[in-house]
Amino acid sequence: MIRVLVVDDEALVRKGFQHILDAAQDIEVAAAVPGSQALQATREMCPDVVLLDIRMPDVDGLTVLACLRRLPHPPVVAMLTTLDMDEYVATALRSGAAGFLLKDTDPEQLPFLVRTLAGGGTVLSSKVTRTVVDVHLKAGPQGPAARSLARLTDRERAVLVLIAEGLSNTDIATRMHLSTSTVTDHVSAILTELEVDGRVQAALLAERACLLKPPRDQEGG
């Protein structure tokens, strides 16, 4: 059973997400709370996945994310956002968010996206991804991380593409007929070579380099 915590200051949003996710047999919404209760609820409920509003009137979602990331056993955190908050999304990715999705995500896809997060994959909305890449990652000259893409081995590039498609290490191992430990080593090498802090930033670089064809829309794997 995947335990989920929904954090949003809008009661209607909380109830909507809770209603959709509770209908899935393998997902349990442990709590749906406003931002001011997020940290306490996480400590008490020990959720696997937290869906966290990126900007709330009472508490900054980025501050909550930073607090959650400092917990001894931090949950996977995906940011809930709208298209007009791309600058917050970029900061969230640098702070360790496992992905981001729009609040108007197709209800039928939401349980699938939560399963992806719980399995160690990434969740990227292509609409938001394009905005972040265009506004933030393409600003100024290419940095060493972008140039390092050319130095990846063929196998590392193949693994990077699957990371960008949202697959977990286990799923990548199955797809490429490798052991999970081998994939873990490849992922570590990729993150080191690209000089990025996590899988989502690596996925954004892959998107920027047009390694993904065609673009995905609200998909994980």
mmCIF file of N, CA, C and O in Angstrom, residues 50-109:
data_model
loop_
_atom_site.group_PDB
_atom_site.id
_atom_site.type_symbol
_atom_site.label_atom_id
_atom_site.label_comp_id
_atom_site.label_asym_id
_atom_site.label_seq_id
_atom_site.Cartn_x
_atom_site.Cartn_y
_atom_site.Cartn_z
ATOM 1 N N VAL A 50 4.705 12.584 -0.921
ATOM 2 C CA VAL A 50 4.029 13.820 -0.550
ATOM 3 C C VAL A 50 3.775 14.632 -1.815
ATOM 4 O O VAL A 50 4.705 14.890 -2.589
ATOM 5 N N LEU A 51 2.526 14.993 -2.033
ATOM 6 C CA LEU A 51 2.165 15.903 -3.122
ATOM 7 C C LEU A 51 2.007 17.278 -2.495
ATOM 8 O O LEU A 51 1.081 17.511 -1.717
ATOM 9 N N LEU A 52 2.928 18.182 -2.817
ATOM 10 C CA LEU A 52 3.074 19.436 -2.086
ATOM 11 C C LEU A 52 2.854 20.640 -2.997
ATOM 12 O O LEU A 52 3.555 20.800 -4.003
ATOM 13 N N ASP A 53 1.888 21.476 -2.627
ATOM 14 C CA ASP A 53 1.654 22.710 -3.369
ATOM 15 C C ASP A 53 2.911 23.566 -3.314
ATOM 16 O O ASP A 53 3.501 23.760 -2.242
ATOM 17 N N ILE A 54 3.316 24.090 -4.435
ATOM 18 C CA ILE A 54 4.589 24.804 -4.486
ATOM 19 C C ILE A 54 4.514 26.198 -3.881
ATOM 20 O O ILE A 54 5.508 26.736 -3.422
ATOM 21 N N ARG A 55 3.314 26.775 -3.851
ATOM 22 C CA ARG A 55 3.181 28.103 -3.239
ATOM 23 C C ARG A 55 1.839 28.192 -2.527
ATOM 24 O O ARG A 55 0.785 27.999 -3.128
ATOM 25 N N MET A 56 1.895 28.492 -1.239
ATOM 26 C CA MET A 56 0.685 28.571 -0.423
ATOM 27 C C MET A 56 0.705 29.876 0.363
ATOM 28 O O MET A 56 1.773 30.406 0.682
ATOM 29 N N PRO A 57 -0.453 30.418 0.694
ATOM 30 C CA PRO A 57 -0.492 31.720 1.358
ATOM 31 C C PRO A 57 0.066 31.708 2.780
ATOM 32 O O PRO A 57 0.663 32.688 3.223
ATOM 33 N N ASP A 58 -0.112 30.608 3.502
ATOM 34 C CA ASP A 58 0.296 30.564 4.914
ATOM 35 C C ASP A 58 1.732 30.115 5.117
ATOM 36 O O ASP A 58 2.378 30.478 6.107
ATOM 37 N N VAL A 59 2.244 29.305 4.199
ATOM 38 C CA VAL A 59 3.613 28.795 4.337
ATOM 39 C C VAL A 59 4.163 28.539 2.935
ATOM 40 O O VAL A 59 3.444 28.107 2.042
ATOM 41 N N ASP A 60 5.431 28.827 2.749
ATOM 42 C CA ASP A 60 6.078 28.643 1.460
ATOM 43 C C ASP A 60 6.316 27.159 1.200
ATOM 44 O O ASP A 60 6.936 26.469 2.006
ATOM 45 N N GLY A 61 5.807 26.660 0.079
ATOM 46 C CA GLY A 61 5.991 25.256 -0.250
ATOM 47 C C GLY A 61 7.452 24.870 -0.381
ATOM 48 O O GLY A 61 7.837 23.737 -0.054
ATOM 49 N N LEU A 62 8.284 25.791 -0.839
ATOM 50 C CA LEU A 62 9.715 25.512 -0.960
ATOM 51 C C LEU A 62 10.366 25.350 0.409
ATOM 52 O O LEU A 62 11.273 24.535 0.591
ATOM 53 N N THR A 63 9.879 26.120 1.387
ATOM 54 C CA THR A 63 10.376 25.971 2.758
ATOM 55 C C THR A 63 9.980 24.613 3.320
ATOM 56 O O THR A 63 10.777 23.936 3.980
ATOM 57 N N VAL A 64 8.733 24.211 3.072
ATOM 58 C CA VAL A 64 8.270 22.899 3.512
ATOM 59 C C VAL A 64 9.113 21.804 2.867
ATOM 60 O O VAL A 64 9.527 20.840 3.528
ATOM 61 N N LEU A 65 9.383 21.934 1.573
ATOM 62 C CA LEU A 65 10.205 20.950 0.871
ATOM 63 C C LEU A 65 11.577 20.820 1.530
ATOM 64 O O LEU A 65 12.055 19.697 1.766
ATOM 65 N N ALA A 66 12.200 21.946 1.843
ATOM 66 C CA ALA A 66 13.511 21.910 2.478
ATOM 67 C C ALA A 66 13.453 21.194 3.825
ATOM 68 O O ALA A 66 14.350 20.416 4.173
ATOM 69 N N CYS A 67 12.403 21.436 4.589
ATOM 70 C CA CYS A 67 12.247 20.769 5.898
ATOM 71 C C CYS A 67 12.044 19.270 5.721
ATOM 72 O O CYS A 67 12.621 18.464 6.472
ATOM 73 N N LEU A 68 11.244 18.882 4.748
ATOM 74 C CA LEU A 68 11.002 17.455 4.514
ATOM 75 C C LEU A 68 12.276 16.745 4.076
ATOM 76 O O LEU A 68 12.528 15.602 4.466
ATOM 77 N N ARG A 69 13.081 17.427 3.283
ATOM 78 C CA ARG A 69 14.309 16.816 2.779
ATOM 79 C C ARG A 69 15.333 16.586 3.899
ATOM 80 O O ARG A 69 16.221 15.766 3.761
ATOM 81 N N ARG A 70 15.181 17.329 5.005
ATOM 82 C CA ARG A 70 16.113 17.189 6.118
ATOM 83 C C ARG A 70 15.695 16.110 7.106
ATOM 84 O O ARG A 70 16.447 15.822 8.044
ATOM 85 N N LEU A 71 14.539 15.512 6.918
ATOM 86 C CA LEU A 71 14.099 14.452 7.818
ATOM 87 C C LEU A 71 15.012 13.228 7.688
ATOM 88 O O LEU A 71 15.607 12.996 6.637
ATOM 89 N N PRO A 72 15.136 12.433 8.761
ATOM 90 C CA PRO A 72 15.998 11.242 8.703
ATOM 91 C C PRO A 72 15.622 10.291 7.568
ATOM 92 O O PRO A 72 16.490 9.703 6.934
ATOM 93 N N HIS A 73 14.333 10.132 7.329
ATOM 94 C CA HIS A 73 13.852 9.273 6.241
ATOM 95 C C HIS A 73 12.847 10.081 5.407
ATOM 96 O O HIS A 73 11.632 9.902 5.534
ATOM 97 N N PRO A 74 13.343 10.963 4.555
ATOM 98 C CA PRO A 74 12.446 11.869 3.832
ATOM 99 C C PRO A 74 11.581 11.129 2.814
ATOM 100 O O PRO A 74 12.032 10.167 2.179
ATOM 101 N N PRO A 75 10.341 11.545 2.671
ATOM 102 C CA PRO A 75 9.479 10.956 1.651
ATOM 103 C C PRO A 75 9.850 11.483 0.268
ATOM 104 O O PRO A 75 10.594 12.459 0.137
ATOM 105 N N VAL A 76 9.333 10.840 -0.734
ATOM 106 C CA VAL A 76 9.430 11.373 -2.091
ATOM 107 C C VAL A 76 8.460 12.550 -2.195
ATOM 108 O O VAL A 76 7.299 12.439 -1.798
ATOM 109 N N VAL A 77 8.931 13.667 -2.708
ATOM 110 C CA VAL A 77 8.094 14.863 -2.782
ATOM 111 C C VAL A 77 7.949 15.305 -4.231
ATOM 112 O O VAL A 77 8.947 15.492 -4.937
ATOM 113 N N ALA A 78 6.714 15.445 -4.688
ATOM 114 C CA ALA A 78 6.421 16.019 -5.997
ATOM 115 C C ALA A 78 5.636 17.305 -5.777
ATOM 116 O O ALA A 78 4.738 17.365 -4.933
ATOM 117 N N MET A 79 5.990 18.329 -6.525
ATOM 118 C CA MET A 79 5.371 19.634 -6.355
ATOM 119 C C MET A 79 4.136 19.766 -7.238
ATOM 120 O O MET A 79 4.141 19.384 -8.411
ATOM 121 N N LEU A 80 3.069 20.299 -6.647
ATOM 122 C CA LEU A 80 1.874 20.651 -7.394
ATOM 123 C C LEU A 80 2.015 22.101 -7.841
ATOM 124 O O LEU A 80 2.361 22.966 -7.044
ATOM 125 N N THR A 81 1.746 22.372 -9.104
ATOM 126 C CA THR A 81 2.003 23.709 -9.610
ATOM 127 C C THR A 81 0.999 24.089 -10.695
ATOM 128 O O THR A 81 0.195 23.274 -11.137
ATOM 129 N N THR A 82 1.079 25.328 -11.099
ATOM 130 C CA THR A 82 0.340 25.835 -12.249
ATOM 131 C C THR A 82 1.365 26.418 -13.208
ATOM 132 O O THR A 82 2.526 26.636 -12.863
ATOM 133 N N LEU A 83 0.963 26.701 -14.418
ATOM 134 C CA LEU A 83 1.904 27.114 -15.449
ATOM 135 C C LEU A 83 2.543 28.473 -15.186
ATOM 136 O O LEU A 83 3.531 28.810 -15.814
ATOM 137 N N ASP A 84 1.988 29.259 -14.266
ATOM 138 C CA ASP A 84 2.528 30.603 -14.046
ATOM 139 C C ASP A 84 3.547 30.642 -12.909
ATOM 140 O O ASP A 84 3.893 31.699 -12.414
ATOM 141 N N MET A 85 4.051 29.474 -12.490
ATOM 142 C CA MET A 85 4.976 29.435 -11.354
ATOM 143 C C MET A 85 6.289 28.750 -11.727
ATOM 144 O O MET A 85 6.899 28.071 -10.926
ATOM 145 N N ASP A 86 6.746 28.951 -12.958
ATOM 146 C CA ASP A 86 7.930 28.231 -13.417
ATOM 147 C C ASP A 86 9.170 28.553 -12.595
ATOM 148 O O ASP A 86 10.040 27.721 -12.414
ATOM 149 N N GLU A 87 9.274 29.798 -12.079
ATOM 150 C CA GLU A 87 10.463 30.130 -11.300
ATOM 151 C C GLU A 87 10.505 29.342 -9.995
ATOM 152 O O GLU A 87 11.573 28.982 -9.513
ATOM 153 N N TYR A 88 9.343 29.044 -9.426
ATOM 154 C CA TYR A 88 9.294 28.235 -8.216
ATOM 155 C C TYR A 88 9.648 26.784 -8.537
ATOM 156 O O TYR A 88 10.285 26.101 -7.736
ATOM 157 N N VAL A 89 9.216 26.301 -9.700
ATOM 158 C CA VAL A 89 9.516 24.930 -10.101
ATOM 159 C C VAL A 89 11.023 24.722 -10.196
ATOM 160 O O VAL A 89 11.570 23.726 -9.713
ATOM 161 N N ALA A 90 11.725 25.666 -10.827
ATOM 162 C CA ALA A 90 13.172 25.540 -10.981
ATOM 163 C C ALA A 90 13.858 25.446 -9.625
ATOM 164 O O ALA A 90 14.766 24.633 -9.423
ATOM 165 N N THR A 91 13.427 26.271 -8.685
ATOM 166 C CA THR A 91 14.013 26.236 -7.342
ATOM 167 C C THR A 91 13.706 24.908 -6.660
ATOM 168 O O THR A 91 14.562 24.330 -5.987
ATOM 169 N N ALA A 92 12.488 24.405 -6.833
ATOM 170 C CA ALA A 92 12.106 23.131 -6.226
ATOM 171 C C ALA A 92 12.976 21.991 -6.741
ATOM 172 O O ALA A 92 13.387 21.112 -5.976
ATOM 173 N N LEU A 93 13.271 22.000 -8.025
ATOM 174 C CA LEU A 93 14.109 20.945 -8.589
ATOM 175 C C LEU A 93 15.509 20.987 -7.996
ATOM 176 O O LEU A 93 16.095 19.952 -7.679
ATOM 177 N N ARG A 94 16.038 22.183 -7.837
ATOM 178 C CA ARG A 94 17.368 22.307 -7.235
ATOM 179 C C ARG A 94 17.345 21.888 -5.769
ATOM 180 O O ARG A 94 18.382 21.527 -5.212
ATOM 181 N N SER A 95 16.180 21.944 -5.145
ATOM 182 C CA SER A 95 16.056 21.603 -3.722
ATOM 183 C C SER A 95 15.745 20.131 -3.485
ATOM 184 O O SER A 95 15.573 19.718 -2.341
ATOM 185 N N GLY A 96 15.627 19.357 -4.548
ATOM 186 C CA GLY A 96 15.467 17.920 -4.376
ATOM 187 C C GLY A 96 14.084 17.352 -4.630
ATOM 188 O O GLY A 96 13.820 16.193 -4.289
ATOM 189 N N ALA A 97 13.179 18.120 -5.237
ATOM 190 C CA ALA A 97 11.868 17.574 -5.588
ATOM 191 C C ALA A 97 12.038 16.457 -6.614
ATOM 192 O O ALA A 97 12.894 16.531 -7.501
ATOM 193 N N ALA A 98 11.228 15.426 -6.497
ATOM 194 C CA ALA A 98 11.321 14.279 -7.394
ATOM 195 C C ALA A 98 10.552 14.496 -8.685
ATOM 196 O O ALA A 98 10.579 13.644 -9.572
ATOM 197 N N GLY A 99 9.866 15.615 -8.788
ATOM 198 C CA GLY A 99 9.106 15.891 -9.996
ATOM 199 C C GLY A 99 8.082 16.969 -9.755
ATOM 200 O O GLY A 99 8.029 17.576 -8.679
ATOM 201 N N PHE A 100 7.281 17.222 -10.754
ATOM 202 C CA PHE A 100 6.239 18.221 -10.620
ATOM 203 C C PHE A 100 5.098 17.882 -11.572
ATOM 204 O O PHE A 100 5.299 17.281 -12.619
ATOM 205 N N LEU A 101 3.887 18.207 -11.175
ATOM 206 C CA LEU A 101 2.723 17.974 -11.999
ATOM 207 C C LEU A 101 1.735 19.100 -11.809
ATOM 208 O O LEU A 101 1.722 19.775 -10.776
ATOM 209 N N LEU A 102 0.937 19.307 -12.823
ATOM 210 C CA LEU A 102 -0.048 20.377 -12.780
ATOM 211 C C LEU A 102 -1.243 19.972 -11.932
ATOM 212 O O LEU A 102 -1.602 18.799 -11.842
ATOM 213 N N LYS A 103 -1.870 20.974 -11.326
ATOM 214 C CA LYS A 103 -3.044 20.689 -10.493
ATOM 215 C C LYS A 103 -4.213 20.168 -11.324
ATOM 216 O O LYS A 103 -5.108 19.522 -10.776
ATOM 217 N N ASP A 104 -4.203 20.459 -12.618
ATOM 218 C CA ASP A 104 -5.287 19.966 -13.464
ATOM 219 C C ASP A 104 -4.887 18.682 -14.195
ATOM 220 O O ASP A 104 -5.387 18.379 -15.281
ATOM 221 N N THR A 105 -3.983 17.903 -13.572
ATOM 222 C CA THR A 105 -3.599 16.605 -14.122
ATOM 223 C C THR A 105 -4.831 15.748 -14.368
ATOM 224 O O THR A 105 -5.781 15.748 -13.580
ATOM 225 N N ASP A 106 -4.831 14.997 -15.455
ATOM 226 C CA ASP A 106 -5.919 14.083 -15.765
ATOM 227 C C ASP A 106 -6.134 13.141 -14.577
ATOM 228 O O ASP A 106 -5.207 12.441 -14.156
ATOM 229 N N PRO A 107 -7.327 13.106 -13.997
ATOM 230 C CA PRO A 107 -7.575 12.245 -12.830
ATOM 231 C C PRO A 107 -7.223 10.783 -13.062
ATOM 232 O O PRO A 107 -6.789 10.093 -12.137
ATOM 233 N N GLU A 108 -7.375 10.309 -14.281
ATOM 234 C CA GLU A 108 -7.063 8.910 -14.567
ATOM 235 C C GLU A 108 -5.568 8.640 -14.496
ATOM 236 O O GLU A 108 -5.148 7.497 -14.274
ATOM 237 N N GLN A 109 -4.739 9.663 -14.688
ATOM 238 C CA GLN A 109 -3.294 9.479 -14.660
ATOM 239 C C GLN A 109 -2.704 9.624 -13.257
ATOM 240 O O GLN A 109 -1.596 9.149 -12.997
#
